mmCIF file of C-alpha atoms in Angstrom:
data_model
loop_
_atom_site.group_PDB
_atom_site.id
_atom_site.type_symbol
_atom_site.label_atom_id
_atom_site.label_comp_id
_atom_site.label_asym_id
_atom_site.label_seq_id
_atom_site.Cartn_x
_atom_site.Cartn_y
_atom_site.Cartn_z
ATOM 1 C CA MET A 1 -179.078 -94.123 3.439
ATOM 2 C CA PRO A 2 -178.958 -95.906 0.044
ATOM 3 C CA HIS A 3 -175.656 -97.635 -0.677
ATOM 4 C CA VAL A 4 -174.085 -97.351 -4.136
ATOM 5 C CA LEU A 5 -171.273 -99.462 -5.574
ATOM 6 C CA LEU A 6 -169.104 -97.263 -7.823
ATOM 7 C CA ILE A 7 -166.964 -99.269 -10.276
ATOM 8 C CA GLU A 8 -164.469 -96.939 -11.963
ATOM 9 C CA ASP A 9 -160.777 -97.487 -12.718
ATOM 10 C CA ASP A 10 -159.755 -93.801 -12.998
ATOM 11 C CA ALA A 11 -158.870 -92.805 -9.426
ATOM 12 C CA SER A 12 -159.522 -89.080 -9.928
ATOM 13 C CA VAL A 13 -162.944 -89.698 -11.502
ATOM 14 C CA ARG A 14 -163.772 -92.288 -8.851
ATOM 15 C CA ASP A 15 -162.794 -89.997 -5.977
ATOM 16 C CA GLY A 16 -164.747 -87.076 -7.429
ATOM 17 C CA MET A 17 -167.894 -89.128 -7.974
ATOM 18 C CA GLU A 18 -167.624 -90.674 -4.535
ATOM 19 C CA LEU A 19 -167.412 -87.208 -2.976
ATOM 20 C CA VAL A 20 -170.469 -86.043 -4.915
ATOM 21 C CA LEU A 21 -172.507 -89.094 -3.921
ATOM 22 C CA ARG A 22 -171.569 -88.822 -0.258
ATOM 23 C CA ARG A 23 -172.551 -85.150 -0.263
ATOM 24 C CA HIS A 24 -175.964 -86.208 -1.564
ATOM 25 C CA GLY A 25 -176.391 -88.627 1.310
ATOM 26 C CA TYR A 26 -175.387 -91.927 -0.275
ATOM 27 C CA GLY A 27 -173.195 -94.559 1.273
ATOM 28 C CA VAL A 28 -170.528 -95.515 -1.259
ATOM 29 C CA GLU A 29 -168.470 -98.632 -1.867
ATOM 30 C CA THR A 30 -165.799 -98.382 -4.568
ATOM 31 C CA ALA A 31 -163.957 -100.790 -6.834
ATOM 32 C CA ALA A 32 -161.275 -100.112 -9.449
ATOM 33 C CA THR A 33 -161.853 -103.304 -11.442
ATOM 34 C CA GLY A 34 -164.698 -105.624 -12.298
ATOM 35 C CA GLU A 35 -163.022 -108.422 -10.375
ATOM 36 C CA GLN A 36 -162.909 -106.268 -7.221
ATOM 37 C CA ALA A 37 -166.554 -105.307 -7.662
ATOM 38 C CA LEU A 38 -167.750 -108.896 -8.019
ATOM 39 C CA ALA A 39 -165.715 -109.965 -4.991
ATOM 40 C CA LEU A 40 -167.218 -107.110 -2.965
ATOM 41 C CA LEU A 41 -170.765 -108.041 -4.001
ATOM 42 C CA ALA A 42 -170.134 -111.626 -2.933
ATOM 43 C CA GLY A 43 -169.027 -110.561 0.561
ATOM 44 C CA GLU A 44 -170.680 -108.972 3.590
ATOM 45 C CA ARG A 45 -170.304 -105.426 2.221
ATOM 46 C CA GLY A 46 -172.183 -106.420 -0.902
ATOM 47 C CA ALA A 47 -175.326 -107.199 1.052
ATOM 48 C CA ARG A 48 -176.042 -103.506 1.617
ATOM 49 C CA VAL A 49 -175.415 -102.352 -1.968
ATOM 50 C CA GLU A 50 -178.666 -101.150 -3.554
ATOM 51 C CA LEU A 51 -177.366 -99.908 -6.907
ATOM 52 C CA ALA A 52 -174.223 -100.170 -9.045
ATOM 53 C CA VAL A 53 -172.682 -97.414 -11.169
ATOM 54 C CA LEU A 54 -170.473 -99.243 -13.669
ATOM 55 C CA ASP A 55 -167.850 -97.830 -16.042
ATOM 56 C CA LEU A 56 -167.701 -99.799 -19.283
ATOM 57 C CA MET A 57 -164.008 -99.260 -19.981
ATOM 58 C CA LEU A 58 -162.333 -101.259 -17.206
ATOM 59 C CA PRO A 59 -158.953 -103.020 -17.155
ATOM 60 C CA GLY A 60 -159.153 -106.805 -17.278
ATOM 61 C CA MET A 61 -162.788 -107.830 -17.285
ATOM 62 C CA ASP A 62 -164.698 -105.162 -19.205
ATOM 63 C CA GLY A 63 -167.889 -103.535 -18.019
ATOM 64 C CA PHE A 64 -170.108 -105.553 -20.359
ATOM 65 C CA GLU A 65 -169.006 -108.837 -18.789
ATOM 66 C CA VAL A 66 -169.198 -107.353 -15.288
ATOM 67 C CA CYS A 67 -172.793 -106.311 -15.991
ATOM 68 C CA ARG A 68 -173.708 -109.800 -17.211
ATOM 69 C CA ARG A 69 -172.223 -111.356 -14.082
ATOM 70 C CA ILE A 70 -173.968 -108.878 -11.798
ATOM 71 C CA ARG A 71 -177.255 -109.703 -13.535
ATOM 72 C CA ALA A 72 -176.645 -113.442 -13.087
ATOM 73 C CA ARG A 73 -175.697 -113.040 -9.433
ATOM 74 C CA ALA A 74 -178.031 -110.221 -8.353
ATOM 75 C CA PRO A 75 -180.816 -109.904 -10.955
ATOM 76 C CA LYS A 76 -182.707 -107.226 -9.037
ATOM 77 C CA LEU A 77 -179.760 -104.873 -8.467
ATOM 78 C CA PRO A 78 -180.161 -101.695 -10.585
ATOM 79 C CA VAL A 79 -177.146 -100.981 -12.801
ATOM 80 C CA ILE A 80 -176.321 -97.607 -14.361
ATOM 81 C CA MET A 81 -173.462 -97.781 -16.837
ATOM 82 C CA LEU A 82 -170.961 -95.023 -17.578
ATOM 83 C CA THR A 83 -169.588 -94.646 -21.083
ATOM 84 C CA ALA A 84 -166.920 -92.152 -22.071
ATOM 85 C CA ARG A 85 -167.616 -92.065 -25.788
ATOM 86 C CA GLY A 86 -171.370 -92.187 -26.129
ATOM 87 C CA ASP A 87 -170.773 -94.765 -28.872
ATOM 88 C CA ASP A 88 -174.097 -96.229 -30.004
ATOM 89 C CA ARG A 89 -172.717 -99.768 -30.174
ATOM 90 C CA ASP A 90 -171.307 -99.530 -26.641
ATOM 91 C CA ILE A 91 -174.599 -98.209 -25.314
ATOM 92 C CA VAL A 92 -176.702 -100.883 -27.036
ATOM 93 C CA THR A 93 -174.307 -103.663 -25.983
ATOM 94 C CA GLY A 94 -174.341 -102.415 -22.391
ATOM 95 C CA LEU A 95 -178.121 -102.260 -22.310
ATOM 96 C CA GLU A 96 -178.383 -105.726 -23.822
ATOM 97 C CA ALA A 97 -175.977 -106.976 -21.137
ATOM 98 C CA GLY A 98 -178.523 -105.912 -18.523
ATOM 99 C CA ALA A 99 -177.877 -102.263 -17.638
ATOM 100 C CA ASP A 100 -180.980 -100.317 -16.625
ATOM 101 C CA ASP A 101 -179.755 -96.891 -17.702
ATOM 102 C CA TYR A 102 -176.635 -95.087 -18.882
ATOM 103 C CA VAL A 103 -174.886 -91.733 -18.659
ATOM 104 C CA VAL A 104 -172.122 -90.389 -20.860
ATOM 105 C CA LYS A 105 -168.973 -89.065 -19.188
ATOM 106 C CA PRO A 106 -168.176 -86.421 -18.205
ATOM 107 C CA VAL A 107 -171.411 -86.424 -16.237
ATOM 108 C CA THR A 108 -172.629 -83.579 -14.026
ATOM 109 C CA ALA A 109 -173.564 -84.249 -10.425
ATOM 110 C CA PRO A 110 -177.284 -83.334 -10.875
ATOM 111 C CA VAL A 111 -177.662 -85.703 -13.846
ATOM 112 C CA LEU A 112 -175.976 -88.624 -12.098
ATOM 113 C CA GLU A 113 -177.921 -88.099 -8.897
ATOM 114 C CA ALA A 114 -181.217 -87.822 -10.804
ATOM 115 C CA ARG A 115 -180.539 -91.080 -12.659
ATOM 116 C CA ILE A 116 -179.682 -92.831 -9.388
ATOM 117 C CA ARG A 117 -182.847 -91.595 -7.708
ATOM 118 C CA ALA A 118 -184.937 -92.735 -10.682
ATOM 119 C CA ALA A 119 -183.305 -96.187 -10.685
ATOM 120 C CA LEU A 120 -183.900 -96.603 -6.959
ATOM 121 C CA ARG A 121 -187.551 -95.609 -7.410
ATOM 122 C CA ARG A 122 -187.940 -98.332 -10.044
ATOM 123 C CA ALA A 123 -186.821 -100.857 -7.440
ATOM 124 C CA GLU A 124 -189.549 -99.748 -5.005
ATOM 125 C CA PRO A 125 -192.941 -101.525 -4.730
ATOM 126 C CA TYR A 126 -195.203 -100.911 -7.704
ATOM 127 C CA PRO A 127 -198.369 -98.875 -6.951
ATOM 128 C CA ARG A 128 -201.420 -101.111 -6.679
ATOM 129 C CA GLN A 129 -203.785 -98.518 -8.220
ATOM 130 C CA GLY A 130 -206.809 -99.213 -6.025
ATOM 131 C CA ALA A 131 -206.828 -102.985 -6.301
ATOM 132 C CA GLU A 132 -208.431 -103.305 -2.853
ATOM 133 C CA ALA A 133 -211.697 -102.018 -4.284
ATOM 134 C CA ARG A 134 -211.683 -104.666 -7.017
ATOM 135 C CA GLY A 135 -211.398 -107.737 -4.806
ATOM 136 C CA PRO A 136 -208.704 -109.993 -3.319
ATOM 137 C CA ASP A 137 -207.681 -111.579 -6.645
ATOM 138 C CA ALA A 138 -207.559 -108.356 -8.679
ATOM 139 C CA ASP A 139 -203.786 -108.113 -8.476
ATOM 140 C CA ARG A 140 -203.181 -111.634 -9.795
ATOM 141 C CA THR A 141 -203.882 -112.229 -13.475
ATOM 142 C CA ASP A 142 -203.242 -115.252 -15.679
ATOM 143 C CA HIS A 143 -202.384 -114.513 -19.296
ATOM 144 C CA ALA A 144 -202.240 -117.881 -21.066
ATOM 145 C CA GLY A 145 -199.854 -119.335 -18.511
ATOM 146 C CA LEU A 146 -198.000 -116.122 -17.675
ATOM 147 C CA VAL A 147 -199.170 -115.221 -14.169
ATOM 148 C CA ILE A 148 -198.510 -111.675 -12.973
ATOM 149 C CA ASP A 149 -198.978 -110.889 -9.292
ATOM 150 C CA ARG A 150 -198.960 -107.113 -9.011
ATOM 151 C CA ALA A 151 -199.204 -107.138 -5.209
ATOM 152 C CA GLY A 152 -196.418 -109.630 -4.629
ATOM 153 C CA LEU A 153 -194.369 -108.333 -7.590
ATOM 154 C CA THR A 154 -193.831 -111.856 -8.882
ATOM 155 C CA VAL A 155 -194.139 -113.374 -12.334
ATOM 156 C CA THR A 156 -194.419 -117.068 -13.107
ATOM 157 C CA LYS A 157 -194.716 -118.937 -16.373
ATOM 158 C CA HIS A 158 -196.420 -122.314 -16.278
ATOM 159 C CA GLY A 159 -195.672 -122.404 -12.540
ATOM 160 C CA ALA A 160 -191.958 -121.536 -12.782
ATOM 161 C CA ALA A 161 -190.853 -118.291 -11.145
ATOM 162 C CA LEU A 162 -189.128 -115.726 -13.385
ATOM 163 C CA ALA A 163 -186.435 -113.478 -11.921
ATOM 164 C CA LEU A 164 -187.083 -110.090 -13.510
ATOM 165 C CA PRO A 165 -184.909 -107.057 -12.701
ATOM 166 C CA PRO A 166 -186.905 -103.988 -11.583
ATOM 167 C CA THR A 167 -186.820 -102.231 -14.963
ATOM 168 C CA GLU A 168 -188.066 -105.265 -16.903
ATOM 169 C CA LEU A 169 -190.721 -105.939 -14.265
ATOM 170 C CA ARG A 170 -191.931 -102.335 -14.476
ATOM 171 C CA VAL A 171 -192.173 -102.522 -18.258
ATOM 172 C CA LEU A 172 -194.244 -105.704 -17.974
ATOM 173 C CA LEU A 173 -196.493 -104.213 -15.287
ATOM 174 C CA GLU A 174 -197.082 -101.048 -17.313
ATOM 175 C CA LEU A 175 -197.947 -102.934 -20.496
ATOM 176 C CA SER A 176 -200.060 -105.619 -18.832
ATOM 177 C CA ALA A 177 -202.121 -103.059 -16.890
ATOM 178 C CA SER A 178 -204.145 -102.467 -20.066
ATOM 179 C CA PRO A 179 -203.932 -105.486 -22.405
ATOM 180 C CA GLY A 180 -204.344 -104.509 -26.043
ATOM 181 C CA ARG A 181 -203.535 -100.854 -25.427
ATOM 182 C CA VAL A 182 -200.535 -99.484 -27.322
ATOM 183 C CA LEU A 183 -197.972 -97.568 -25.275
ATOM 184 C CA THR A 184 -195.438 -95.453 -27.120
ATOM 185 C CA ARG A 185 -191.767 -95.564 -26.255
ATOM 186 C CA ASP A 186 -192.009 -92.029 -24.872
ATOM 187 C CA GLN A 187 -194.878 -93.077 -22.593
ATOM 188 C CA LEU A 188 -192.818 -95.992 -21.288
ATOM 189 C CA LEU A 189 -189.768 -93.754 -20.817
ATOM 190 C CA ALA A 190 -191.845 -91.374 -18.727
ATOM 191 C CA SER A 191 -193.617 -94.013 -16.632
ATOM 192 C CA VAL A 192 -190.753 -96.486 -16.130
ATOM 193 C CA TRP A 193 -187.539 -94.435 -16.373
ATOM 194 C CA ASP A 194 -188.814 -90.941 -15.439
ATOM 195 C CA HIS A 195 -186.968 -89.744 -18.559
ATOM 196 C CA THR A 196 -189.505 -87.293 -19.913
ATOM 197 C CA PHE A 197 -186.648 -85.194 -21.278
ATOM 198 C CA LEU A 198 -184.456 -87.879 -22.831
ATOM 199 C CA GLY A 199 -186.421 -89.495 -25.635
ATOM 200 C CA ASP A 200 -183.977 -92.393 -25.909
ATOM 201 C CA SER A 201 -185.884 -95.353 -27.317
ATOM 202 C CA ARG A 202 -182.849 -97.630 -26.897
ATOM 203 C CA LEU A 203 -183.623 -97.931 -23.190
ATOM 204 C CA VAL A 204 -187.127 -99.194 -23.959
ATOM 205 C CA ASP A 205 -186.151 -101.485 -26.824
ATOM 206 C CA ALA A 206 -183.318 -103.100 -24.840
ATOM 207 C CA ALA A 207 -185.534 -103.697 -21.800
ATOM 208 C CA VAL A 208 -188.261 -105.196 -23.997
ATOM 209 C CA GLY A 209 -185.690 -107.453 -25.659
ATOM 210 C CA ARG A 210 -184.427 -108.716 -22.292
ATOM 211 C CA LEU A 211 -188.004 -109.177 -21.072
ATOM 212 C CA ARG A 212 -188.977 -111.175 -24.141
ATOM 213 C CA ALA A 213 -185.993 -113.471 -23.653
ATOM 214 C CA LYS A 214 -187.472 -114.444 -20.275
ATOM 215 C CA ILE A 215 -191.223 -114.587 -20.878
ATOM 216 C CA GLU A 216 -191.656 -115.599 -24.518
ATOM 217 C CA ASP A 217 -191.521 -119.142 -25.884
ATOM 218 C CA VAL A 218 -189.892 -117.783 -29.044
ATOM 219 C CA PRO A 219 -188.594 -114.226 -28.440
ATOM 220 C CA ALA A 220 -188.419 -113.541 -32.184
ATOM 221 C CA ARG A 221 -192.155 -114.302 -32.424
ATOM 222 C CA PRO A 222 -193.538 -112.728 -29.235
ATOM 223 C CA ARG A 223 -197.017 -113.570 -27.966
ATOM 224 C CA TYR A 224 -197.055 -111.344 -24.902
ATOM 225 C CA VAL A 225 -195.135 -108.150 -25.697
ATOM 226 C CA GLN A 226 -195.891 -107.219 -29.286
ATOM 227 C CA THR A 227 -194.341 -104.482 -31.392
ATOM 228 C CA VAL A 228 -196.681 -102.032 -33.089
ATOM 229 C CA ARG A 229 -194.451 -100.601 -35.787
ATOM 230 C CA GLY A 230 -194.182 -96.850 -35.799
ATOM 231 C CA PHE A 231 -195.916 -96.554 -32.409
ATOM 232 C CA GLY A 232 -194.566 -98.725 -29.587
ATOM 233 C CA TYR A 233 -195.626 -101.881 -27.752
ATOM 234 C CA ARG A 234 -198.771 -103.591 -26.506
ATOM 235 C CA PHE A 235 -199.431 -106.573 -24.272
ATOM 236 C CA GLY A 236 -201.150 -109.691 -25.675
ATOM 237 C CA PRO A 237 -201.301 -112.570 -25.482
ATOM 238 C CA LEU A 238 -202.117 -113.594 -29.018
#
């Protein structure tokens, strides 16, 4: 039973979402504030949390700061943010803070549950795509100092391990599977987010921006993940 941490200050919304999630088979922990959520994640109950659903408009510490602190403390925990307004600036800021996905309130039960399932799938082991037939070292590739181990799901740069959240790791794995090949934003949405119906390039652009901040020497002049204007992204290195 996957365990979800629901961070929502409105008691009626929180209770309704908790009921929906429990009916779909999820274990649920709840918090009314960001401070409560961070304290819960730091304790014994936090060890079983596999995903956080985070409202942006919280009293005290806002959802953007909560997301940043979750990312610093638990970089591999998927985070889906809830926004009441659908404001572009809120969505972009939330994604830049480290959220993996977002939904706009009021959200229907099928949409929320589908987004949770997709986020949990992104945290699962990446398919090896027949590497056994290519030899024992086929899953480990060195790209000018950036070493990607597709079997172990690890990334190092010049020997130093990089902590990549599942969404950023999936984007890197998808792009690096075929160096030089351009993948459109819609292709990445379908393969990484399972959002064939959404067409929201902000998810892709924000994840690429966070990824570049970790793997590039100079994120503004990327060597590894390059933008192909009008099309999408390709993997280098240059």
